[in-house]
Tab-separated table of C-alpha atoms in Angstrom:
chain	number	residue	atom	x	y	z
A	1	MET	CA	3.432	2.883	-22.353
A	2	ASN	CA	2.496	6.273	-23.833
A	3	GLN	CA	0.811	6.123	-27.218
A	4	GLN	CA	1.621	8.943	-29.610
A	5	ILE	CA	-1.439	11.007	-30.512
A	6	THR	CA	-1.637	11.948	-34.173
A	7	SER	CA	-4.064	14.146	-36.066
A	8	PRO	CA	-6.615	12.419	-38.340
A	9	THR	CA	-6.341	11.824	-42.066
A	10	LEU	CA	-9.175	11.843	-44.586
A	11	ASP	CA	-9.303	8.045	-44.424
A	12	THR	CA	-9.535	8.252	-40.622
A	13	LEU	CA	-12.605	10.488	-40.933
A	14	PHE	CA	-14.195	8.072	-43.410
A	15	LYS	CA	-13.598	5.051	-41.193
A	16	ARG	CA	-15.120	6.803	-38.175
A	17	THR	CA	-18.435	7.170	-39.993
A	18	LEU	CA	-18.098	3.680	-41.501
A	19	ALA	CA	-17.826	2.161	-38.022
A	20	ARG	CA	-20.854	4.100	-36.792
A	21	GLN	CA	-23.264	3.657	-39.741
A	22	PRO	CA	-21.980	1.225	-42.404
A	23	ASP	CA	-25.366	0.928	-44.137
A	24	ALA	CA	-26.008	4.676	-44.415
A	25	LEU	CA	-25.967	6.237	-47.877
A	26	ALA	CA	-22.531	7.743	-48.518
A	27	LEU	CA	-22.025	8.688	-52.177
A	28	VAL	CA	-24.449	9.431	-55.024
A	29	ASP	CA	-23.572	9.982	-58.687
A	30	PRO	CA	-25.026	12.716	-60.941
A	31	ILE	CA	-28.266	11.572	-62.563
A	32	ASN	CA	-26.812	12.415	-65.998
A	33	LYS	CA	-23.629	10.396	-65.485
A	34	GLN	CA	-24.483	8.161	-68.466
A	35	ARG	CA	-24.274	11.178	-70.750
A	36	ILE	CA	-21.123	12.552	-69.108
A	37	THR	CA	-18.973	9.397	-68.983
A	38	GLY	CA	-21.036	6.592	-70.551
A	39	GLN	CA	-21.111	4.797	-67.181
A	40	ASN	CA	-24.047	3.753	-65.048
A	41	ARG	CA	-24.862	5.743	-61.928
A	42	LYS	CA	-23.768	4.519	-58.516
A	43	ARG	CA	-25.358	4.895	-55.079
A	44	LEU	CA	-23.002	3.562	-52.436
A	45	THR	CA	-23.399	3.004	-48.724
A	46	TYR	CA	-20.382	3.532	-46.492
A	47	ALA	CA	-19.769	-0.233	-46.461
A	48	GLN	CA	-19.971	-0.475	-50.271
A	49	ALA	CA	-17.712	2.547	-50.683
A	50	ASP	CA	-15.224	1.023	-48.235
A	51	ARG	CA	-14.991	-2.187	-50.263
A	52	ALA	CA	-14.426	-0.215	-53.481
A	53	ILE	CA	-11.798	1.989	-51.808
A	54	SER	CA	-9.945	-1.064	-50.491
A	55	ALA	CA	-10.054	-2.744	-53.913
A	56	ILE	CA	-8.643	0.312	-55.700
A	57	ALA	CA	-5.983	0.710	-52.994
A	58	ALA	CA	-5.079	-2.973	-53.484
A	59	HIS	CA	-4.682	-2.349	-57.206
A	60	PHE	CA	-2.266	0.511	-56.529
A	61	ILE	CA	-0.246	-1.639	-54.114
A	62	GLU	CA	-0.177	-4.653	-56.453
A	63	SER	CA	0.958	-2.376	-59.282
A	64	GLY	CA	4.147	-1.728	-57.329
A	65	LEU	CA	3.495	1.855	-56.207
A	66	PRO	CA	5.524	2.407	-53.008
A	67	THR	CA	4.317	4.432	-50.042
A	68	ASN	CA	4.542	8.226	-50.609
A	69	THR	CA	4.435	7.760	-54.382
A	70	VAL	CA	2.803	10.642	-56.267
A	71	ILE	CA	-0.281	9.670	-58.284
A	72	ALA	CA	-2.034	12.091	-60.664
A	73	VAL	CA	-5.843	12.083	-60.865
A	74	GLN	CA	-7.999	13.660	-63.577
A	75	LEU	CA	-11.654	12.753	-63.067
A	76	PRO	CA	-15.096	14.380	-63.349
A	77	THR	CA	-17.374	15.099	-60.402
A	78	THR	CA	-18.523	11.510	-59.937
A	79	VAL	CA	-18.285	8.812	-57.270
A	80	GLU	CA	-15.027	7.569	-58.799
A	81	PHE	CA	-13.295	10.811	-57.821
A	82	ALA	CA	-14.014	10.298	-54.105
A	83	LEU	CA	-13.188	6.581	-54.229
A	84	THR	CA	-9.846	7.183	-55.974
A	85	VAL	CA	-8.621	9.926	-53.630
A	86	LEU	CA	-9.503	7.918	-50.527
A	87	ALA	CA	-7.975	4.753	-52.028
A	88	ALA	CA	-4.744	6.585	-52.793
A	89	HIS	CA	-4.529	7.825	-49.208
A	90	ARG	CA	-5.350	4.369	-47.856
A	91	ALA	CA	-2.399	3.038	-49.851
A	92	GLY	CA	-0.167	5.824	-48.517
A	93	LEU	CA	0.032	7.742	-51.817
A	94	VAL	CA	0.053	11.483	-52.512
A	95	VAL	CA	-2.599	12.825	-54.911
A	96	VAL	CA	-2.028	15.430	-57.634
A	97	PRO	CA	-5.437	16.669	-58.886
A	98	LEU	CA	-5.474	17.617	-62.572
A	99	PRO	CA	-8.290	20.023	-63.577
A	100	LEU	CA	-10.402	18.769	-66.469
A	101	LEU	CA	-9.736	21.946	-68.445
A	102	TRP	CA	-6.040	21.151	-68.617
A	103	ARG	CA	-4.790	19.529	-71.763
A	104	GLN	CA	-1.662	17.625	-72.720
A	105	SER	CA	0.839	20.477	-72.404
A	106	GLU	CA	-0.141	21.279	-68.822
A	107	LEU	CA	-0.478	17.618	-67.867
A	108	THR	CA	2.987	16.754	-69.131
A	109	SER	CA	4.547	19.681	-67.261
A	110	VAL	CA	2.905	18.702	-63.958
A	111	LEU	CA	3.668	14.973	-64.322
A	112	ASN	CA	7.339	15.744	-64.886
A	113	ARG	CA	7.601	18.293	-62.065
A	114	THR	CA	6.030	15.974	-59.480
A	115	ALA	CA	7.733	12.777	-60.725
A	116	ALA	CA	4.282	11.128	-60.685
A	117	ARG	CA	4.447	7.341	-61.030
A	118	ALA	CA	0.808	6.798	-62.045
A	119	ILE	CA	-2.162	8.613	-63.556
A	120	VAL	CA	-5.878	7.882	-63.115
A	121	THR	CA	-8.490	9.192	-65.537
A	122	CYS	CA	-11.791	8.341	-67.225
A	123	GLY	CA	-12.355	6.951	-70.720
A	124	ARG	CA	-14.522	9.796	-71.993
A	125	ILE	CA	-15.873	12.932	-70.350
A	126	ASP	CA	-18.450	15.036	-72.191
A	127	GLY	CA	-17.432	13.414	-75.466
A	128	VAL	CA	-13.700	14.091	-75.069
A	129	SER	CA	-11.323	11.094	-74.867
A	130	TYR	CA	-9.471	11.856	-71.654
A	131	ALA	CA	-7.942	8.383	-71.775
A	132	ASP	CA	-6.084	9.327	-74.966
A	133	ILE	CA	-4.995	12.642	-73.450
A	134	ALA	CA	-3.617	10.840	-70.398
A	135	MET	CA	-1.822	8.218	-72.485
A	136	ASN	CA	-0.181	10.877	-74.654
A	137	ALA	CA	0.887	12.920	-71.619
A	138	ALA	CA	2.216	9.797	-69.903
A	139	ALA	CA	4.312	8.996	-72.960
A	140	GLU	CA	6.124	12.315	-72.481
A	141	ALA	CA	6.592	11.875	-68.722
A	142	PHE	CA	9.558	9.656	-67.923
A	143	SER	CA	8.383	8.867	-64.370
A	144	ILE	CA	4.950	7.412	-65.289
A	145	ARG	CA	4.875	3.645	-64.904
A	146	HIS	CA	1.174	2.939	-64.517
A	147	VAL	CA	-1.883	4.386	-66.317
A	148	CYS	CA	-5.378	3.363	-65.264
A	149	GLY	CA	-8.921	4.543	-65.760
A	150	PHE	CA	-12.638	4.081	-65.331
A	151	GLY	CA	-15.109	3.402	-68.129
A	152	SER	CA	-15.311	1.198	-71.186
A	153	ASP	CA	-13.214	1.163	-74.355
A	154	LEU	CA	-10.011	2.109	-72.559
A	155	PRO	CA	-6.970	2.186	-74.847
A	156	GLU	CA	-4.490	-0.649	-74.852
A	157	GLY	CA	-2.071	-0.381	-71.945
A	158	MET	CA	-4.537	1.336	-69.595
A	159	ALA	CA	-5.638	-0.771	-66.621
A	160	SER	CA	-9.346	-0.791	-65.737
A	161	LEU	CA	-10.191	0.276	-62.194
A	162	ASP	CA	-13.771	-0.883	-62.728
A	163	GLN	CA	-12.357	-4.399	-63.084
A	164	ALA	CA	-10.198	-3.857	-60.014
A	165	ILE	CA	-13.326	-3.077	-57.996
A	166	LEU	CA	-15.073	-6.208	-59.315
A	167	GLN	CA	-12.075	-8.382	-58.426
A	168	ASP	CA	-12.289	-7.014	-54.868
A	169	SER	CA	-8.681	-7.772	-53.928
A	170	ARG	CA	-7.884	-7.583	-50.215
A	171	THR	CA	-4.184	-6.767	-50.608
A	172	SER	CA	-3.223	-4.094	-48.101
A	173	ARG	CA	-0.226	-2.645	-46.305
A	174	SER	CA	0.319	-0.930	-43.020
A	175	VAL	CA	0.122	2.855	-43.389
A	176	ILE	CA	0.481	5.184	-40.418
A	177	GLN	CA	-2.581	7.433	-40.329
A	178	ASP	CA	-1.074	10.779	-39.401
A	179	GLY	CA	-2.591	14.079	-40.495
A	180	ARG	CA	0.869	15.604	-40.814
A	181	LYS	CA	1.723	13.302	-43.709
A	182	PRO	CA	1.570	14.652	-47.285
A	183	ALA	CA	-1.808	14.239	-48.952
A	184	LEU	CA	-2.053	16.586	-51.933
A	185	ILE	CA	0.016	18.540	-54.433
A	186	SER	CA	-2.062	21.054	-56.366
A	187	PHE	CA	-0.788	23.652	-58.836
A	188	ASP	CA	-1.421	27.371	-58.712
A	189	VAL	CA	-0.908	29.980	-61.416
A	190	THR	CA	0.770	33.101	-60.063
A	191	SER	CA	2.576	36.013	-61.692
A	192	ASP	CA	5.702	33.832	-61.525
A	193	GLY	CA	4.027	30.981	-63.445
A	194	PHE	CA	3.033	27.431	-62.446
A	195	ARG	CA	3.646	26.801	-58.747
A	196	PRO	CA	3.383	23.400	-56.970
A	197	VAL	CA	1.549	23.614	-53.632
A	198	PRO	CA	1.977	20.548	-51.368
A	199	ARG	CA	-0.370	20.017	-48.422
A	200	ALA	CA	-0.743	17.606	-45.530
A	201	HIS	CA	-4.028	16.026	-44.449
A	202	PHE	CA	-4.477	18.494	-41.576
A	203	SER	CA	-4.283	21.409	-44.019
A	204	LEU	CA	-7.103	19.941	-46.141
A	205	ILE	CA	-9.176	19.311	-43.025
A	206	ALA	CA	-8.566	22.905	-41.895
A	207	GLY	CA	-9.927	24.160	-45.226
A	208	GLY	CA	-13.020	21.971	-44.918
A	209	LEU	CA	-13.590	23.086	-41.327
A	210	ALA	CA	-13.401	26.748	-42.336
A	211	MET	CA	-16.301	26.127	-44.738
A	212	SER	CA	-18.412	23.765	-42.647
A	213	LEU	CA	-18.122	25.628	-39.326
A	214	GLU	CA	-18.782	29.070	-40.784
A	215	SER	CA	-21.829	27.772	-42.697
A	216	ASP	CA	-23.022	25.776	-39.650
A	217	LEU	CA	-23.093	22.528	-41.616
A	218	ALA	CA	-24.983	19.992	-39.510
A	219	GLN	CA	-23.816	16.474	-38.762
A	220	GLY	CA	-25.403	13.939	-41.102
A	221	SER	CA	-26.166	16.555	-43.761
A	222	THR	CA	-27.099	15.603	-47.306
A	223	ILE	CA	-24.691	17.747	-49.316
A	224	MET	CA	-24.978	18.582	-52.995
A	225	ALA	CA	-21.492	19.407	-54.338
A	226	ALA	CA	-21.597	21.240	-57.671
A	227	PHE	CA	-18.050	22.580	-57.760
A	228	ALA	CA	-15.274	20.916	-59.764
A	229	PRO	CA	-13.196	18.947	-57.233
A	230	MET	CA	-9.778	19.058	-58.914
A	231	SER	CA	-8.273	21.796	-56.694
A	232	PHE	CA	-7.668	22.509	-53.014
A	233	ALA	CA	-10.953	24.408	-52.697
A	234	GLY	CA	-12.834	21.831	-54.771
A	235	ILE	CA	-11.666	18.924	-52.599
A	236	CYS	CA	-12.454	20.863	-49.404
A	237	ALA	CA	-15.910	21.793	-50.744
A	238	SER	CA	-16.859	18.213	-51.587
A	239	LEU	CA	-14.795	15.407	-50.111
A	240	VAL	CA	-13.694	17.083	-46.859
A	241	THR	CA	-17.005	18.718	-45.901
A	242	TRP	CA	-18.731	15.361	-46.509
A	243	LEU	CA	-16.246	13.463	-44.360
A	244	LEU	CA	-16.557	16.038	-41.574
A	245	SER	CA	-20.357	15.874	-41.595
A	246	GLY	CA	-20.586	12.077	-41.807
A	247	GLY	CA	-23.620	12.412	-44.063
A	248	THR	CA	-24.352	11.862	-47.752
A	249	LEU	CA	-22.467	13.452	-50.659
A	250	VAL	CA	-24.554	13.949	-53.809
A	251	LEU	CA	-22.330	14.910	-56.746
A	252	HIS	CA	-23.206	17.156	-59.676
A	253	HIS	CA	-20.938	17.521	-62.711
A	254	PRO	CA	-21.094	21.262	-63.471
A	255	PHE	CA	-23.335	22.377	-64.880
A	256	ASP	CA	-26.959	21.564	-65.866
A	257	GLU	CA	-29.501	23.654	-63.962
A	258	GLU	CA	-32.446	21.294	-64.498
A	259	VAL	CA	-30.390	18.284	-63.412
A	260	LEU	CA	-29.123	20.180	-60.369
A	261	GLU	CA	-32.615	21.056	-59.178
A	262	ALA	CA	-33.831	17.497	-59.814
A	263	GLN	CA	-31.003	16.104	-57.698
A	264	LEU	CA	-31.619	18.588	-54.890
A	265	THR	CA	-35.281	17.534	-54.810
A	266	ASP	CA	-34.887	13.783	-55.333
A	267	TYR	CA	-32.348	13.350	-52.528
A	268	GLY	CA	-33.735	15.981	-50.171
A	269	CYS	CA	-30.427	17.854	-50.057
A	270	ASP	CA	-30.304	20.344	-47.204
A	271	THR	CA	-26.957	21.847	-48.295
A	272	LEU	CA	-25.731	23.113	-51.673
A	273	ILE	CA	-22.052	23.898	-52.279
A	274	ALA	CA	-21.621	25.589	-55.659
A	275	PRO	CA	-20.053	28.554	-57.467
A	276	ALA	CA	-21.432	31.692	-55.812
A	277	GLN	CA	-22.710	33.184	-59.070
A	278	LEU	CA	-24.801	30.051	-59.607
A	279	ALA	CA	-26.183	30.238	-56.063
A	280	LEU	CA	-27.198	33.864	-56.533
A	281	ARG	CA	-28.873	32.997	-59.841
A	282	LEU	CA	-30.925	30.283	-58.128
A	283	ASP	CA	-31.901	32.791	-55.448
A	284	GLU	CA	-32.943	35.317	-58.087
A	285	ARG	CA	-35.300	32.727	-59.579
A	286	GLY	CA	-36.681	31.909	-56.132
A	287	LEU	CA	-35.841	28.975	-53.866
A	288	GLU	CA	-39.462	28.186	-52.942
A	289	ARG	CA	-39.331	25.237	-55.366
A	290	LEU	CA	-36.493	23.751	-53.243
A	291	PRO	CA	-38.148	23.659	-49.795
A	292	GLY	CA	-35.607	21.263	-48.287
A	293	LEU	CA	-32.633	23.522	-48.958
A	294	ARG	CA	-31.445	25.236	-45.779
A	295	ASN	CA	-27.770	25.948	-46.325
A	296	VAL	CA	-25.973	27.349	-49.373
A	297	VAL	CA	-22.199	27.724	-49.597
A	298	GLY	CA	-21.139	29.919	-52.507
A	299	LEU	CA	-17.524	29.719	-53.680
A	300	TRP	CA	-15.991	32.815	-55.278
A	301	ARG	CA	-13.115	32.222	-57.690
A	302	THR	CA	-13.229	36.008	-58.210
A	303	PRO	CA	-13.294	37.264	-54.585
A	304	GLU	CA	-12.937	40.865	-55.689
A	305	GLN	CA	-16.571	40.649	-56.871
A	306	VAL	CA	-18.149	39.661	-53.539
A	307	GLY	CA	-18.607	43.182	-52.215
A	308	SER	CA	-20.621	44.327	-55.239
A	309	SER	CA	-22.704	41.158	-55.575
A	310	ALA	CA	-26.498	41.054	-55.261
A	311	ALA	CA	-28.129	40.646	-51.868
A	312	TRP	CA	-29.313	37.190	-50.790
A	313	THR	CA	-33.126	37.235	-50.580
A	314	ALA	CA	-34.085	33.681	-49.547
A	315	LYS	CA	-35.286	33.476	-45.951
A	316	ARG	CA	-35.374	29.676	-45.622
A	317	ALA	CA	-31.727	29.197	-46.580
A	318	THR	CA	-28.582	31.006	-45.471
A	319	LEU	CA	-25.704	31.887	-47.808
A	320	THR	CA	-22.049	31.689	-46.823
A	321	ASP	CA	-19.563	33.416	-49.123
A	322	VAL	CA	-16.278	31.526	-49.427
A	323	TYR	CA	-13.420	33.649	-50.776
A	324	LEU	CA	-10.958	31.585	-52.847
A	325	PHE	CA	-7.400	32.737	-53.500
A	326	GLY	CA	-6.109	30.213	-56.017
A	327	GLU	CA	-4.455	27.328	-54.204
A	328	ALA	CA	-3.135	29.533	-51.380
A	329	GLY	CA	-6.146	29.396	-49.094
A	330	LEU	CA	-9.703	30.521	-48.412
A	331	PHE	CA	-11.984	31.979	-45.769
A	332	GLY	CA	-15.744	32.116	-45.340
A	333	ALA	CA	-18.274	34.668	-44.082
A	334	ARG	CA	-21.977	33.969	-43.606
A	335	ARG	CA	-24.291	36.676	-44.882
A	336	SER	CA	-26.573	38.691	-42.684
A	337	ALA	CA	-30.062	37.201	-42.276
A	338	GLU	CA	-31.488	40.726	-42.124
A	339	ASP	CA	-30.523	42.245	-45.460
A	340	GLY	CA	-28.611	39.434	-47.202
A	341	SER	CA	-25.597	41.616	-47.878
A	342	PRO	CA	-22.039	40.247	-47.774
A	343	ALA	CA	-20.575	40.223	-44.278
A	344	PRO	CA	-17.789	42.755	-43.640
A	345	ILE	CA	-14.279	41.282	-43.632
A	346	LYS	CA	-11.900	42.494	-40.958
A	347	VAL	CA	-8.122	42.267	-40.864
A	348	GLY	CA	-6.817	39.985	-38.125
A	349	PRO	CA	-7.595	36.490	-36.839
A	350	HIS	CA	-10.853	35.012	-38.113
A	351	SER	CA	-12.638	32.263	-36.259
A	352	ALA	CA	-15.059	29.662	-37.565
A	353	PRO	CA	-17.863	30.347	-37.035
A	354	ARG	CA	-16.958	34.036	-36.922
A	355	GLU	CA	-19.684	35.212	-34.558
A	356	ALA	CA	-19.360	32.413	-31.982
A	357	PRO	CA	-17.548	33.404	-28.778
A	358	GLY	CA	-14.521	31.232	-28.091
A	359	ALA	CA	-14.561	29.672	-31.586
A	360	ALA	CA	-11.373	28.147	-32.949
A	361	ILE	CA	-9.128	30.365	-35.056
A	362	ALA	CA	-9.423	29.296	-38.695
A	363	GLY	CA	-6.695	31.637	-39.910
A	364	GLU	CA	-5.614	35.226	-40.158
A	365	ILE	CA	-6.211	37.896	-42.787
A	366	LEU	CA	-3.675	40.686	-43.176
A	367	LEU	CA	-2.786	43.560	-45.429
A	368	THR	CA	0.779	43.321	-46.717
A	369	PRO	CA	3.109	46.344	-47.010
A	370	LYS	CA	2.553	46.347	-50.794
A	371	GLY	CA	-1.221	46.710	-50.411
A	372	THR	CA	-2.206	43.134	-51.143
A	373	LEU	CA	-4.122	40.573	-49.126
A	374	GLY	CA	-2.099	38.054	-47.106
A	375	LEU	CA	-3.186	34.810	-45.433
A	376	ARG	CA	-1.752	32.720	-42.627
A	377	GLY	CA	-3.082	29.750	-40.702
A	378	PRO	CA	-3.182	25.932	-40.652
A	379	MET	CA	-4.498	25.567	-44.210
A	380	VAL	CA	-2.027	28.023	-45.762
A	381	PRO	CA	1.150	26.400	-47.200
A	382	VAL	CA	3.568	29.238	-46.499
A	383	ALA	CA	6.678	27.394	-47.710
A	384	ALA	CA	5.167	26.782	-51.156
A	385	TYR	CA	4.823	30.527	-51.756
A	386	ALA	CA	8.042	31.645	-50.072
A	387	PRO	CA	9.861	34.288	-52.131
A	388	PRO	CA	13.245	33.336	-53.561
A	389	PRO	CA	16.262	34.259	-51.431
A	390	PRO	CA	17.832	37.616	-52.225
A	391	THR	CA	20.767	37.639	-54.602
A	392	GLY	CA	22.753	40.169	-52.563
A	393	ASP	CA	26.021	39.467	-50.776
A	394	GLY	CA	24.630	39.848	-47.257
A	395	MET	CA	25.724	37.136	-44.847
A	396	ILE	CA	22.532	37.324	-42.760
A	397	ALA	CA	19.410	35.937	-44.386
A	398	PRO	CA	16.156	37.864	-43.861
A	399	PRO	CA	13.648	36.305	-41.457
A	400	PRO	CA	11.263	33.873	-43.135
A	401	ARG	CA	7.865	35.233	-44.075
A	402	ASP	CA	5.051	33.600	-42.089
A	403	TYR	CA	2.210	34.409	-44.487
A	404	VAL	CA	1.279	33.951	-48.134
A	405	ASP	CA	0.822	37.015	-50.312
A	406	THR	CA	-2.212	36.216	-52.498
A	407	GLU	CA	-1.331	39.149	-54.804
A	408	TYR	CA	-4.978	40.325	-54.670
A	409	ALA	CA	-5.018	44.116	-54.285
A	410	ALA	CA	-6.866	45.238	-51.156
A	411	ARG	CA	-7.411	48.258	-48.926
A	412	ILE	CA	-9.044	49.176	-45.632
A	413	GLU	CA	-12.225	51.260	-45.927
A	414	ARG	CA	-11.934	54.266	-43.637
A	415	ALA	CA	-15.640	54.511	-42.928
A	416	THR	CA	-16.186	50.898	-41.860
A	417	GLY	CA	-12.710	49.532	-41.160
A	418	GLY	CA	-13.593	46.600	-43.388
A	419	LEU	CA	-11.292	45.055	-45.970
A	420	ASN	CA	-12.095	45.742	-49.606
A	421	ILE	CA	-10.554	43.403	-52.209
A	422	THR	CA	-10.185	45.549	-55.305
A	423	ALA	CA	-8.403	43.570	-58.031
A	424	PRO	CA	-7.081	40.112	-58.918
A	425	PRO	CA	-3.356	39.385	-59.312
A	426	ALA	CA	-1.803	41.336	-62.156
A	427	GLY	CA	-1.072	39.316	-65.271
A	428	VAL	CA	-3.257	36.320	-64.273
A	429	MET	CA	-6.454	35.527	-66.180
A	430	THR	CA	-9.346	33.494	-64.767
A	431	VAL	CA	-11.896	31.854	-67.058
A	432	GLY	CA	-14.215	29.771	-64.909
A	433	GLY	CA	-11.903	27.471	-62.982
A	434	TYR	CA	-9.006	27.869	-65.412
A	435	ARG	CA	-6.175	30.277	-64.540
A	436	PHE	CA	-3.387	31.218	-66.919
A	437	LEU	CA	-0.910	34.023	-67.540
A	438	ALA	CA	-1.830	36.927	-69.801
A	439	GLN	CA	1.559	36.630	-71.520
A	440	ASP	CA	0.694	33.052	-72.502
A	441	LEU	CA	-2.476	34.304	-74.169
A	442	GLN	CA	-0.426	36.749	-76.226
A	443	GLU	CA	1.987	34.007	-77.265
A	444	TRP	CA	-0.834	31.694	-78.350
A	445	SER	CA	-2.428	34.495	-80.333
A	446	ARG	CA	0.853	35.132	-82.186
A	447	ARG	CA	1.113	31.473	-83.150
A	448	LEU	CA	-2.256	31.610	-84.897
A	449	GLY	CA	-0.838	33.676	-87.733
A	450	GLN	CA	-1.575	36.988	-89.371
A	451	GLY	CA	-5.068	38.389	-88.945
A	452	ALA	CA	-5.953	36.179	-85.976
A	453	LEU	CA	-6.905	37.544	-82.560
A	454	LEU	CA	-7.358	35.784	-79.229
A	455	THR	CA	-8.203	37.967	-76.260
A	456	ALA	CA	-9.761	37.846	-72.773
A	457	LEU	CA	-12.701	40.143	-72.092
A	458	PRO	CA	-13.946	41.025	-68.587
A	459	ASP	CA	-16.896	38.880	-67.538
A	460	ARG	CA	-19.097	39.366	-64.491
A	461	LEU	CA	-19.648	35.656	-63.846
A	462	SER	CA	-16.311	34.024	-64.597
A	463	GLY	CA	-13.743	36.815	-64.311
A	464	HIS	CA	-12.911	36.748	-68.009
A	465	ARG	CA	-14.293	35.168	-71.149
A	466	LEU	CA	-12.315	34.353	-74.250
A	467	ALA	CA	-13.046	35.760	-77.670
A	468	GLY	CA	-11.299	34.911	-80.922
A	469	ARG	CA	-11.296	36.048	-84.526
A	470	ALA	CA	-9.579	34.467	-87.499
A	471	GLN	CA	-9.918	34.355	-91.254
A	472	ASP	CA	-10.466	30.598	-90.964
A	473	ASN	CA	-11.939	29.578	-87.616
A	474	ALA	CA	-11.670	25.843	-88.278
A	475	ARG	CA	-7.979	26.225	-89.060
A	476	ALA	CA	-7.468	28.281	-85.903
A	477	ARG	CA	-9.164	25.582	-83.812
A	478	ASP	CA	-6.919	22.919	-85.344
A	479	ALA	CA	-3.819	25.011	-84.647
A	480	LEU	CA	-4.752	25.463	-80.973
A	481	THR	CA	-5.522	21.769	-80.608
A	482	GLU	CA	-2.128	20.872	-82.068
A	483	LEU	CA	-0.515	23.157	-79.495
A	484	GLY	CA	-2.127	20.976	-76.816
A	485	LEU	CA	-4.016	23.892	-75.303
A	486	ASN	CA	-7.158	24.088	-73.241
A	487	PRO	CA	-10.515	23.428	-74.967
A	488	LEU	CA	-11.630	26.913	-73.879
A	489	MET	CA	-9.009	28.358	-76.206
A	490	VAL	CA	-10.220	26.197	-79.062
A	491	GLU	CA	-13.889	27.075	-78.512
A	492	ALA	CA	-13.091	30.799	-78.609
A	493	PHE	CA	-13.010	30.260	-82.378
A	494	ARG	CA	-16.304	28.429	-82.725
A	495	ASP	CA	-18.247	29.315	-85.858
A	496	ARG	CA	-21.355	31.430	-85.669
A	497	ALA	CA	-23.979	31.874	-88.331
A	498	ASN	CA	-23.706	35.644	-88.414
A	499	ALA	CA	-20.038	36.306	-87.560
A	500	ALA	CA	-16.575	34.864	-87.493
A	501	THR	CA	-15.967	35.701	-83.869
A	502	GLY	CA	-16.343	33.468	-80.807
């Protein structure tokens, strides 16, 4: 009898390493977790992580969440993030990651659009009650039936997943492990607004492979992940690269430079995955104090800045630039060991690793007829970005587009033939990991009243930074909070001793 061969899921990858080395160290919390969430740090072997994953999955099943149910997750960069995502997949659920910078208005919109049945969060993160935010958003989302969280002092009606782990229930159900099954729904911000982007397991694995193969990530690596995981790129840069390597994942909640360096040293991390600007800053200060570091993967939320970035000077460690294009996709290019300059990007198929003969094709880069960068390949969810059908009366529909237009302006350099990314999508602002429409910023500014100003200024590190001015900054902060907006908007009006601008 022929057995159908299916592609692996994330849980399949985890169980492969579990079977091979159950007592090996798998997951390590940030050393400042007590300050971030009020919880004690965890260091889990693969066997300990497996028991916690099974217990959380049992809780989801016993709560009445059917297979293929959508579950929203808003967690910091701690062990609980990895345990929850893997538990959801083990129970046959689809995960919607919610960035920490989102507040109630964005959460409610996403919960309603995905018909999420459950939400997982943490009691407090950096002093903010995310449990209250989740409860308020859930109250406005008709589909939510179950709210649960980690940490102490959870509000009434929120189930404790810490208790679920302690109870160690063995309830399970049969779930077909097939990489073609849905795994993730993330949300992008494009010129057309909020866009849901569903992905299967194989698409996530393809994104992780593009990073790990191009950077030559060794099997059994000890990886420090210092990039927020609540996005496609964030999950690929932490969870997926770890599962592919079968090593140890050390988590860092961005960002405390002293804590980061202490973690890199204490755990002998050979690989750092972090925002590229942070990696270059560490290189500028000198990496001699981190002798064990051999591999650095720098993620660029602002890929138009790669070409003009500083050269990589460290000789002991290599740097791989990973170009991020919202939730559409990514590609990586390892820098030259000779001069440390960014590697040239060519239009056409790109393999991983790029220089290896016969390497697998990770995707394809193209220049669209409108002069923007396009992506195609196994990680790129073409259907999610498909343009709306034309409104004309033609009886013959145009052929479907087989690539995603990232809307990043680009051109081919005549002298080198390399691709030059020149500008981000028009009308989309990026502040750190938070993307929003410029027209929304104008609307929020109008709501603050006469004499108030909220604007985005160009910033070398984060794309943009927010600045605000009002006659009464405290009142402006209260108004933005009442609108349910991002904390970044609120902090643009922080008081200063010598000025009323933020």
